[in-house]
XYZ file of C-alpha atoms in Angstrom:
290
model
C -2.533 25.514 -2.470
C -4.504 22.885 -1.523
C -6.411 24.934 1.537
C -7.572 27.477 -0.986
C -8.700 25.413 -3.803
C -12.243 24.943 -3.332
C -12.179 29.021 -2.683
C -10.344 29.130 -6.583
C -12.124 30.451 -9.544
C -12.042 27.600 -12.254
C -9.986 29.352 -14.182
C -7.598 29.667 -11.639
C -8.399 25.814 -10.069
C -6.442 25.032 -12.899
C -3.373 26.667 -12.300
C -3.465 25.463 -8.906
C -4.339 21.755 -10.492
C -1.753 21.948 -12.897
C 1.033 23.814 -10.007
C 0.512 20.592 -7.420
C 0.437 18.002 -10.006
C 4.238 19.149 -11.202
C 5.417 22.128 -9.229
C 9.400 21.362 -10.137
C 7.664 21.488 -13.621
C 5.919 24.613 -13.228
C 8.990 26.422 -11.642
C 10.666 26.201 -14.830
C 7.972 27.666 -16.475
C 7.420 31.171 -17.887
C 3.882 33.052 -16.629
C 3.008 32.377 -21.161
C 4.290 28.904 -20.926
C 1.809 27.836 -17.643
C -1.013 30.834 -19.181
C -1.362 28.020 -22.067
C -0.763 24.655 -20.710
C -3.527 26.146 -18.266
C -5.530 27.301 -20.958
C -5.955 30.577 -19.687
C -4.536 33.989 -19.670
C -1.329 35.505 -17.698
C -3.869 37.783 -15.777
C -5.027 34.804 -14.529
C -2.149 33.361 -13.296
C -1.245 36.226 -11.569
C -4.678 36.365 -9.784
C -3.611 33.011 -8.776
C -0.524 34.369 -7.268
C -2.226 37.001 -5.048
C -4.901 34.295 -4.093
C -2.498 31.993 -2.534
C -1.344 34.757 -0.807
C 1.957 35.959 -3.265
C 3.218 38.776 -4.379
C 3.262 38.049 -8.094
C 4.645 35.035 -10.150
C 8.666 35.216 -9.911
C 7.528 34.740 -6.251
C 5.720 31.892 -6.978
C 8.642 30.140 -9.366
C 10.697 30.755 -6.266
C 8.293 29.349 -3.153
C 7.725 25.729 -5.646
C 11.220 25.209 -6.020
C 11.996 25.817 -2.821
C 8.797 23.155 -1.611
C 9.291 20.556 -4.430
C 12.864 20.199 -4.003
C 12.108 19.586 0.268
C 9.869 16.839 -1.161
C 12.493 15.256 -3.148
C 14.667 15.612 -0.199
C 11.552 13.772 1.736
C 11.053 11.330 -0.708
C 14.709 10.117 -0.904
C 14.241 9.422 2.812
C 11.439 7.639 1.578
C 11.106 4.075 -0.102
C 7.983 5.447 -1.160
C 7.859 7.441 -4.332
C 4.219 9.318 -3.190
C 1.507 8.015 -2.140
C -1.166 7.331 -5.090
C -2.087 3.757 -4.919
C -1.737 1.923 -8.041
C -3.164 -1.389 -8.872
C 0.467 -3.122 -9.714
C 0.963 -2.055 -5.786
C 2.388 -4.948 -3.546
C 0.520 -4.793 0.372
C 3.985 -3.303 1.340
C 3.307 -0.708 -0.810
C 0.603 0.210 0.482
C 1.871 0.743 3.963
C 4.849 2.348 2.893
C 2.674 5.330 1.066
C 0.432 5.075 4.219
C 2.765 5.697 6.377
C 3.844 8.363 4.272
C 0.683 9.768 3.698
C 0.326 10.247 7.326
C 3.758 11.225 7.581
C 2.985 14.169 5.697
C -0.277 15.071 7.542
C 1.633 15.507 10.752
C 5.067 17.269 9.396
C 2.307 19.437 7.072
C -0.026 20.377 9.945
C 2.831 21.493 12.677
C 4.161 23.748 9.195
C 0.867 25.866 8.906
C -0.168 25.728 12.530
C -0.933 29.412 13.463
C 0.131 29.813 17.009
C -1.454 33.007 17.398
C -4.650 30.764 16.555
C -4.482 28.609 18.585
C -3.074 30.632 21.680
C -6.176 32.281 21.049
C -8.231 28.791 21.208
C -6.546 28.121 23.887
C -7.303 31.306 25.646
C -11.143 30.168 25.030
C -10.776 26.575 26.028
C -9.028 28.085 29.444
C -11.809 30.568 30.542
C -14.695 29.008 28.590
C -17.967 27.874 31.208
C -18.220 24.651 28.998
C -16.972 23.538 25.788
C -18.944 22.082 22.967
C -17.339 19.882 19.892
C -19.238 18.879 16.973
C -18.376 17.057 14.492
C -19.489 14.035 11.976
C -18.043 10.944 10.686
C -14.364 10.697 10.922
C -14.709 13.930 12.558
C -17.515 13.050 14.872
C -14.616 10.233 16.054
C -11.741 13.392 16.677
C -14.564 15.707 18.215
C -14.975 13.050 21.089
C -10.958 12.380 21.239
C -10.803 16.546 22.378
C -13.757 15.905 24.617
C -12.109 12.624 26.104
C -9.163 14.864 26.212
C -10.281 18.233 28.042
C -12.383 16.364 30.593
C -9.725 14.799 32.212
C -8.325 18.630 32.798
C -11.430 19.397 34.434
C -13.190 21.745 31.783
C -16.369 20.523 31.229
C -16.802 19.209 27.674
C -19.123 17.970 25.081
C -18.898 16.299 21.920
C -21.984 16.259 19.832
C -21.938 14.088 16.467
C -25.657 13.608 16.412
C -27.313 17.036 14.242
C -30.346 16.780 16.373
C -28.694 17.103 19.602
C -25.595 19.336 18.306
C -29.104 21.876 17.724
C -29.937 21.607 20.933
C -26.903 22.041 22.497
C -25.777 25.157 20.420
C -29.394 26.856 21.150
C -28.690 26.729 25.110
C -24.799 28.072 24.843
C -24.191 31.706 25.600
C -21.057 34.668 26.220
C -18.426 32.709 27.857
C -18.851 29.333 26.270
C -16.160 27.805 23.373
C -17.958 25.599 20.215
C -15.814 24.089 18.264
C -16.603 22.153 14.800
C -14.356 19.378 13.512
C -14.357 19.627 9.182
C -12.345 18.603 7.024
C -13.751 20.111 3.764
C -14.979 22.453 6.063
C -18.695 21.937 4.186
C -20.345 20.230 6.611
C -23.699 21.246 6.851
C -24.805 19.683 10.753
C -21.814 21.418 11.572
C -22.311 24.209 9.999
C -25.342 24.731 12.030
C -24.524 24.236 14.686
C -21.285 26.413 14.993
C -23.924 29.367 13.407
C -26.316 28.764 15.991
C -23.805 28.779 18.756
C -22.330 31.840 17.415
C -25.473 33.341 16.857
C -25.813 32.789 20.919
C -22.682 34.264 21.689
C -20.418 32.114 21.988
C -16.923 31.559 20.513
C -16.670 29.368 17.670
C -13.259 27.640 16.805
C -13.048 26.137 13.436
C -10.613 22.989 12.823
C -10.750 22.330 9.128
C -8.620 21.515 6.215
C -9.806 24.623 4.330
C -9.017 27.838 5.997
C -11.538 29.687 2.760
C -14.686 27.324 3.314
C -17.046 28.595 4.724
C -16.934 27.160 8.622
C -14.491 29.675 8.712
C -16.814 32.063 7.905
C -18.707 31.146 11.009
C -15.960 31.005 13.679
C -13.371 33.378 15.483
C -10.622 31.495 15.353
C -9.185 29.341 13.200
C -7.373 26.236 13.339
C -6.232 23.957 9.453
C -4.766 21.216 8.961
C -2.725 20.533 5.767
C -3.222 16.611 5.083
C -3.691 14.744 1.695
C -6.288 13.669 0.017
C -4.557 9.956 -2.108
C -6.264 6.860 -3.730
C -9.234 4.885 -2.055
C -9.160 7.035 0.774
C -6.511 7.167 2.690
C -6.833 10.670 3.105
C -10.003 10.331 4.768
C -7.194 8.597 7.235
C -4.545 11.319 7.312
C -7.428 14.367 7.460
C -7.664 12.456 10.709
C -4.121 12.381 12.350
C -3.578 16.193 10.846
C -6.997 16.958 13.139
C -5.779 14.696 16.155
C -2.064 17.087 15.781
C -4.670 19.705 16.461
C -6.028 18.458 18.885
C -3.135 17.463 20.777
C -2.110 21.191 20.297
C -4.788 22.851 22.026
C -5.517 20.000 24.521
C -1.396 20.586 25.651
C -1.476 24.006 25.434
C -5.164 24.159 27.606
C -3.183 22.010 30.282
C 0.143 24.121 30.535
C -1.147 27.420 30.988
C -3.842 25.651 34.393
C -0.595 23.475 34.571
C -1.460 22.843 38.720
C -4.773 22.105 38.208
C -4.452 20.296 35.240
C -1.441 17.670 36.472
C -4.534 17.474 40.064
C -6.879 16.122 37.263
C -4.743 14.198 35.598
C -3.966 12.649 38.540
C -7.293 11.946 40.323
C -8.642 9.880 36.560
C -5.321 8.193 36.937
C -5.668 7.261 40.117
C -9.106 6.074 39.313
C -8.126 4.288 36.663
C -5.570 2.651 38.224
C -7.813 1.370 41.187
C -9.600 -0.173 38.233
C -7.154 -2.206 36.588
C -6.349 -3.963 39.970
C -9.679 -4.536 40.786
C -9.781 -6.991 37.412
C -6.180 -7.517 38.374
C -7.515 -8.764 41.627
C -10.288 -11.061 40.168
C -7.936 -12.834 37.528
C -9.464 -10.870 34.365
C -6.091 -9.214 33.663
C -5.134 -5.495 33.379
C -5.757 -5.043 29.682
C -5.269 -1.758 28.366
């Protein structure tokens, strides 16, 4: 529902917001009561149900009851009631709530990953002549992490955080290449432009995003979704990065497993070089470090 929210009509968004605000309460209401609560019609509520992949309102109530019970169990195991940071919270409360948000981002993303889409992305990267990764801001850091993971495997990968450099790189791609766009919202213009150009050149395009109906999905052959939640003071920005890193880790590991022997050899070579650098620093009395 969170991932579908940006693509819903205004009246349907009101229904989604009511559901997300109180899933347990909505699960106990009739469709007429929900329509009145959201200042809309029963038809709109039904349309919302279908928009999020449910057959009708009874299925929505069952799904909400299950989801609410799951979250209640999670919260019972946590010292945190939710991830909303209040002005009265102590620093200990803040730590607990941020930790809870990050834990939920990891768990929800793991549950939401489309394994078939992930396998398709793994196959494309394994066969690729080169892999270009586009992202800006926090997503740019995630893109650089993906590049840093793939390169030691012997994959020719490049991370581009500068919009002009990304476009120039995309212009040189072709069939057999892969372009990965990282954008939490799926609406980042710089990432969209680079992916669009890469696709016109014949490259396979992959999106890592929190919203599978965002514009980035329409430009991507493969969509890998995260499931992070925005919270007070944009701690969701960190949760979104954590969720993206889960997808990156799954993609990297899938690529490594699919070409196990080659990956193991490449990683051993990389580690050997780094070990030699640590030894040299230690011999000079600098210390090993990290």
